[in-house]
mmCIF file with all atom_site columns, C-alpha atoms in Angstrom:
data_model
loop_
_atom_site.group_PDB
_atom_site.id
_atom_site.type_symbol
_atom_site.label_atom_id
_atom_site.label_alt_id
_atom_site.label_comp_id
_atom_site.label_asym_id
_atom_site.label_entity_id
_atom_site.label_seq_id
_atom_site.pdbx_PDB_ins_code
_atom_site.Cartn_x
_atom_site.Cartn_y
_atom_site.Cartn_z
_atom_site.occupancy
_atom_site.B_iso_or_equiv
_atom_site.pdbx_formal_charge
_atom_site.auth_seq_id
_atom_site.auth_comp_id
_atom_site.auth_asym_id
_atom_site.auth_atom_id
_atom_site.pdbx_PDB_model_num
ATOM 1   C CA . UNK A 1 1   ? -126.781 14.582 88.302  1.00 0.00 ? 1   UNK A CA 1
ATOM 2   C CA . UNK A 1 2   ? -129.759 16.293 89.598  1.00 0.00 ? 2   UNK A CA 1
ATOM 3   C CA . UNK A 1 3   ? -131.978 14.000 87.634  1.00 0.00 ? 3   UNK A CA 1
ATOM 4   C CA . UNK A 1 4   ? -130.194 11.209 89.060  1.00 0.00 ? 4   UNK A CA 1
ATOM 5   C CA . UNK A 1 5   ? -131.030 13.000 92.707  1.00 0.00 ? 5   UNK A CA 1
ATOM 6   C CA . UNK A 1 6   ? -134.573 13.653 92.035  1.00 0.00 ? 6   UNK A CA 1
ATOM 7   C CA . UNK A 1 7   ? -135.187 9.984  90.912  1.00 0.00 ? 7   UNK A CA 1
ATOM 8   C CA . UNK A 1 8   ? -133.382 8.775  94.228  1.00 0.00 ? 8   UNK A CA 1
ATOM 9   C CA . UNK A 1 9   ? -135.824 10.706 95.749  1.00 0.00 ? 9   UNK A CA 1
ATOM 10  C CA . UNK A 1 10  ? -138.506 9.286  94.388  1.00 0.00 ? 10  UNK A CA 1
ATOM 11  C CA . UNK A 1 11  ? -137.659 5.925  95.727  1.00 0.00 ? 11  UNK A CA 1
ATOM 12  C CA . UNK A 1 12  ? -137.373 7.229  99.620  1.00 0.00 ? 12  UNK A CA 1
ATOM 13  C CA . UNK A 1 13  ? -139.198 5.684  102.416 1.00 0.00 ? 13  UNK A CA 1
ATOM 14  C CA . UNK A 1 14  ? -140.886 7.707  105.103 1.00 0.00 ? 14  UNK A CA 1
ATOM 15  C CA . UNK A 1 15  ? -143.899 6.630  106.666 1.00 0.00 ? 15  UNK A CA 1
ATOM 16  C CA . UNK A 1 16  ? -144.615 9.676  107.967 1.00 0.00 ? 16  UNK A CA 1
ATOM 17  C CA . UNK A 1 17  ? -146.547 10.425 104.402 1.00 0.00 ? 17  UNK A CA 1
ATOM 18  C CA . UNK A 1 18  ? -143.261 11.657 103.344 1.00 0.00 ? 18  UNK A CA 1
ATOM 19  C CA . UNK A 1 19  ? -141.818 14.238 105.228 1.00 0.00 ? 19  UNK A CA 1
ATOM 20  C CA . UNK A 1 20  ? -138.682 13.025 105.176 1.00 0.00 ? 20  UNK A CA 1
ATOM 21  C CA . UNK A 1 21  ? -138.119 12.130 101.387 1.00 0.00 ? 21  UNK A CA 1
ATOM 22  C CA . UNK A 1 22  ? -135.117 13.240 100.309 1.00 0.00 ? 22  UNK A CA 1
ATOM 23  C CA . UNK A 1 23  ? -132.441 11.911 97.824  1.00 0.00 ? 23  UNK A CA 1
ATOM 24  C CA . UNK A 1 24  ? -128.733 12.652 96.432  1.00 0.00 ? 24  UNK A CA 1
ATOM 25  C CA . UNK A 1 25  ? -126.321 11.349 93.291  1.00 0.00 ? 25  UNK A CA 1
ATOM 26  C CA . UNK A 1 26  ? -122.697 11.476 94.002  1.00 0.00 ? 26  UNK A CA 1
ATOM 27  C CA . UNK A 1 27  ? -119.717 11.665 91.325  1.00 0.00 ? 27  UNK A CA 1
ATOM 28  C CA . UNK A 1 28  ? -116.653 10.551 92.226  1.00 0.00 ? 28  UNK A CA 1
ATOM 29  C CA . UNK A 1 29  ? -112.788 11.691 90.238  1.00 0.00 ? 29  UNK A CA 1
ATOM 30  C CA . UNK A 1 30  ? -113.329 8.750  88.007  1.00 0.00 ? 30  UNK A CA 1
ATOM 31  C CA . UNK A 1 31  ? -116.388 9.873  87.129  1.00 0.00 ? 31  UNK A CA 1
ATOM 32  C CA . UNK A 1 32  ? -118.822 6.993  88.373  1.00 0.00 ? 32  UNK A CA 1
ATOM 33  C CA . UNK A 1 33  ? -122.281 7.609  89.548  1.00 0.00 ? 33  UNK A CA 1
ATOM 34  C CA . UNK A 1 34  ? -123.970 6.714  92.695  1.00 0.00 ? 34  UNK A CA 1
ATOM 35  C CA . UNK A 1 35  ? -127.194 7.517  94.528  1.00 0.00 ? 35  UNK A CA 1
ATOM 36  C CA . UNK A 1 36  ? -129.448 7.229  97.614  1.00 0.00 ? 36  UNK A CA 1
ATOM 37  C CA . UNK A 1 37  ? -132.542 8.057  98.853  1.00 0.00 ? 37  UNK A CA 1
ATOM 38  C CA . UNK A 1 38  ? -133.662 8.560  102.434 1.00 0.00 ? 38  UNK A CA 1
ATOM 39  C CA . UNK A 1 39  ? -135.428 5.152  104.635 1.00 0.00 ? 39  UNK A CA 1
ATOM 40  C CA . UNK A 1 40  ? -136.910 6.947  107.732 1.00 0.00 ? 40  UNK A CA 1
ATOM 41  C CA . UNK A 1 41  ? -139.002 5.257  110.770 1.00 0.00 ? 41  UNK A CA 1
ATOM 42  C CA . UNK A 1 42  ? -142.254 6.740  112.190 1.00 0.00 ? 42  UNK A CA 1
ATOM 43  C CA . UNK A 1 43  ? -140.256 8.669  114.336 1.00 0.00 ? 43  UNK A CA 1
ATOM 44  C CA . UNK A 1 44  ? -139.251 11.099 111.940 1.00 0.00 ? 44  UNK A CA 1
ATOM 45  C CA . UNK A 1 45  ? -136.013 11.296 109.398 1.00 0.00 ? 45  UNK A CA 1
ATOM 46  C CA . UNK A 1 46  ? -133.535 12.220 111.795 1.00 0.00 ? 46  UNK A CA 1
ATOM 47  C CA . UNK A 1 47  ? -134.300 8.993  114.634 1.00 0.00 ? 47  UNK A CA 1
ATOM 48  C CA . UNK A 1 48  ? -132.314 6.331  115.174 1.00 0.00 ? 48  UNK A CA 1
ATOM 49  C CA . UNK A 1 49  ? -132.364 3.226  113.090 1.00 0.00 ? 49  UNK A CA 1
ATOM 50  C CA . UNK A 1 50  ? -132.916 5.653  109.655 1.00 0.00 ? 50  UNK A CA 1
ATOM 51  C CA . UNK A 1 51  ? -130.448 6.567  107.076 1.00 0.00 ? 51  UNK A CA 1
ATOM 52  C CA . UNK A 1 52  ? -129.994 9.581  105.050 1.00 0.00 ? 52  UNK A CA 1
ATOM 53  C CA . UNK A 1 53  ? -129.324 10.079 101.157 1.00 0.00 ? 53  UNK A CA 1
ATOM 54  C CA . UNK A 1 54  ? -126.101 10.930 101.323 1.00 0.00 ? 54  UNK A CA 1
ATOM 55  C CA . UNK A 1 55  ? -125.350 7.302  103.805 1.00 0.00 ? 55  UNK A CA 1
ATOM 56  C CA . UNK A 1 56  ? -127.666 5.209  101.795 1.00 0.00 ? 56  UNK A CA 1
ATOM 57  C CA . UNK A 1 57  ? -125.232 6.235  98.794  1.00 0.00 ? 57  UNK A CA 1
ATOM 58  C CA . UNK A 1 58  ? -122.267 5.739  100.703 1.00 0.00 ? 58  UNK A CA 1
ATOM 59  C CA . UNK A 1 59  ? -123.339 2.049  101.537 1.00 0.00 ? 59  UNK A CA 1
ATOM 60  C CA . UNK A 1 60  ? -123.420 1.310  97.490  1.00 0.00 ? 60  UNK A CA 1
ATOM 61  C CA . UNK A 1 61  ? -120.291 3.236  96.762  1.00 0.00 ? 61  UNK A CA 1
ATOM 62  C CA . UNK A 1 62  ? -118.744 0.585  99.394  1.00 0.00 ? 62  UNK A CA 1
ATOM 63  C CA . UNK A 1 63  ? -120.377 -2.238 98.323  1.00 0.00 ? 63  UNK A CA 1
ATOM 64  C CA . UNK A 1 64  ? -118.519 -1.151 94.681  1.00 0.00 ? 64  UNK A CA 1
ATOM 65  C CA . UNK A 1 65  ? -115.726 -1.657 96.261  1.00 0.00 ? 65  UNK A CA 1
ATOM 66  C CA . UNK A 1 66  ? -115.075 3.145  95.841  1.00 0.00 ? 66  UNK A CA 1
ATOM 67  C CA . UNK A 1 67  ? -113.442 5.054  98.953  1.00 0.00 ? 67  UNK A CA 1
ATOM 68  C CA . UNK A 1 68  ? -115.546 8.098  100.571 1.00 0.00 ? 68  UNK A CA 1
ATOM 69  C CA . UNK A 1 69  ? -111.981 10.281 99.676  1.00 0.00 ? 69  UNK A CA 1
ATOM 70  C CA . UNK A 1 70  ? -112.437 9.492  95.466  1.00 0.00 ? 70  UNK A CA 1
ATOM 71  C CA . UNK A 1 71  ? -115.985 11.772 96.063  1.00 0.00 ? 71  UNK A CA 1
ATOM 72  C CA . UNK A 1 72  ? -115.983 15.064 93.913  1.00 0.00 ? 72  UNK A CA 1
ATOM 73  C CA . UNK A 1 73  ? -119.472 16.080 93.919  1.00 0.00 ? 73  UNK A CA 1
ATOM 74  C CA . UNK A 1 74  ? -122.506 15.358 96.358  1.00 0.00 ? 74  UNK A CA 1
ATOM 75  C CA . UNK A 1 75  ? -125.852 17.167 94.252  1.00 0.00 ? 75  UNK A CA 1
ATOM 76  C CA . UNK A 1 76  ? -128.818 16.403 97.099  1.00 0.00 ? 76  UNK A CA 1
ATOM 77  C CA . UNK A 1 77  ? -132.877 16.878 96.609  1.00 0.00 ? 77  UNK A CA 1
ATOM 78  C CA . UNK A 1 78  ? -135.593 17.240 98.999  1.00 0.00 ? 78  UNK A CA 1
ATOM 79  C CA . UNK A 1 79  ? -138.775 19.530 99.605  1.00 0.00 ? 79  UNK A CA 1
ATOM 80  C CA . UNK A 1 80  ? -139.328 21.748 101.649 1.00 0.00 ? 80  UNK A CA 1
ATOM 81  C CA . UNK A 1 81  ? -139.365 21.273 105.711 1.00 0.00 ? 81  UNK A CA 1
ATOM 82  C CA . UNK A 1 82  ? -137.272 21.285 108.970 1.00 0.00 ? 82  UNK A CA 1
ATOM 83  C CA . UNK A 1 83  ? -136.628 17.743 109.210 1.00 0.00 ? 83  UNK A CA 1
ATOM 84  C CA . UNK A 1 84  ? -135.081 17.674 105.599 1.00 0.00 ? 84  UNK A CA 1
ATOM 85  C CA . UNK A 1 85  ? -133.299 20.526 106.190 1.00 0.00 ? 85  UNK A CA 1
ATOM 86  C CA . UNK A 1 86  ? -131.926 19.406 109.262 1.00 0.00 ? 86  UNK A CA 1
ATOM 87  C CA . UNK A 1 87  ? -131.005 15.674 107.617 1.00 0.00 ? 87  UNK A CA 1
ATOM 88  C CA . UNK A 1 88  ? -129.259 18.319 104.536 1.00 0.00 ? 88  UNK A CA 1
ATOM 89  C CA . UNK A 1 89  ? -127.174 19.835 107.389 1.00 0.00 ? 89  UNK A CA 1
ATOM 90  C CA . UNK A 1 90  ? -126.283 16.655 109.124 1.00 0.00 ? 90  UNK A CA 1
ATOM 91  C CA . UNK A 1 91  ? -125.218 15.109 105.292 1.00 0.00 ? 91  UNK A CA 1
ATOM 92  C CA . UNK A 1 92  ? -123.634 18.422 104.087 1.00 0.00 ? 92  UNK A CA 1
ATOM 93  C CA . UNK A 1 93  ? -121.033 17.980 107.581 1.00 0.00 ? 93  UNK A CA 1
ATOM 94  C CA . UNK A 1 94  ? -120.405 14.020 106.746 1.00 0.00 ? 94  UNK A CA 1
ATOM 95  C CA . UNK A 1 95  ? -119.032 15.153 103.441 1.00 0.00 ? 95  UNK A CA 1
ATOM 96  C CA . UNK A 1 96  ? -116.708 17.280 104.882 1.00 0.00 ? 96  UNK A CA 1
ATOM 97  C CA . UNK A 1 97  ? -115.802 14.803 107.438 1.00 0.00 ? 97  UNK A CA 1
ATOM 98  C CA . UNK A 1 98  ? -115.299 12.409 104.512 1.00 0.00 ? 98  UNK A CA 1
ATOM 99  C CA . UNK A 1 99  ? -114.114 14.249 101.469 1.00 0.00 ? 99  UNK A CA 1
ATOM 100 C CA . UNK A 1 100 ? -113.704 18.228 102.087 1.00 0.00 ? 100 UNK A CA 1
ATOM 101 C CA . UNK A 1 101 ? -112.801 19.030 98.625  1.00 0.00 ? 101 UNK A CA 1
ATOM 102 C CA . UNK A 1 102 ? -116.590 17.803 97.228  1.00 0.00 ? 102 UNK A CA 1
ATOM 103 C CA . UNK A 1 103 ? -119.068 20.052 96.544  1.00 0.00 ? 103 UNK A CA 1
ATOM 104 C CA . UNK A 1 104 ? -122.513 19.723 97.998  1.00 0.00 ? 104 UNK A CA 1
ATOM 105 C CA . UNK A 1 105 ? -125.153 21.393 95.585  1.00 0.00 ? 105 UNK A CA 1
ATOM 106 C CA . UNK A 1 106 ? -128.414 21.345 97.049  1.00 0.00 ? 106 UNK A CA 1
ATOM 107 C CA . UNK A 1 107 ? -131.654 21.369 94.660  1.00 0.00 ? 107 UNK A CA 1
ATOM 108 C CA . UNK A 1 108 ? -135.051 22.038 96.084  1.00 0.00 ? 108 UNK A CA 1
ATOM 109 C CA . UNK A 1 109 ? -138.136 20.612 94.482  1.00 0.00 ? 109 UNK A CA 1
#
């Protein structure tokens, strides 16, 4: 799954050169794949109007037709930096919101 992660992240958009690239691959019981990479705004990853990994994700799992609850494993990837560790934080709490029982691995690169 990290592979999966690291190739979301890949596809992010920040146009802040970056800074807020980040990306995540989610398994749920059934074993299915999904995964999403970060879109941020000028204003950094964390403003409103941009999306994180973990909700970019989310938005395909739905379109699929998958409930947030069938999640058993959330493996995100990002650099290195306070605004991806803060968008980390605020996806690491919407998976326990969502499904508690997941695990959230997180992978630096």
């Amino acid at each position: 799954m990290a592979e999966l992660a690291i190739r979301a992240a890949s596809t992010s958009y920040c146009m802040n050169f970056g800074e807020g690239s980040a990306g995540c691959a989610l398994r749920t019981r059934q074993g299915q794949l999904f995964h999403g990479a970060s879109i941020s705004l000028q204003m950094g990853p964390l403003a409103p109007g941009s999306l994180s990994p973990l909700q970019t994700a989310l938005v395909s799992m739905g379109a699929h037709a998958v409930r947030p609850q069938d999640l058993s494993s959330v493996v995100w990837v990002a650099g290195h930096g306070a605004e991806v560790k803060n968008m980390e934080l605020a996806d690491r709490a919407l998976l326990m919101s969502l499904a508690p029982e997941a695990s959230f691995t997180t992978v630096q690169v």
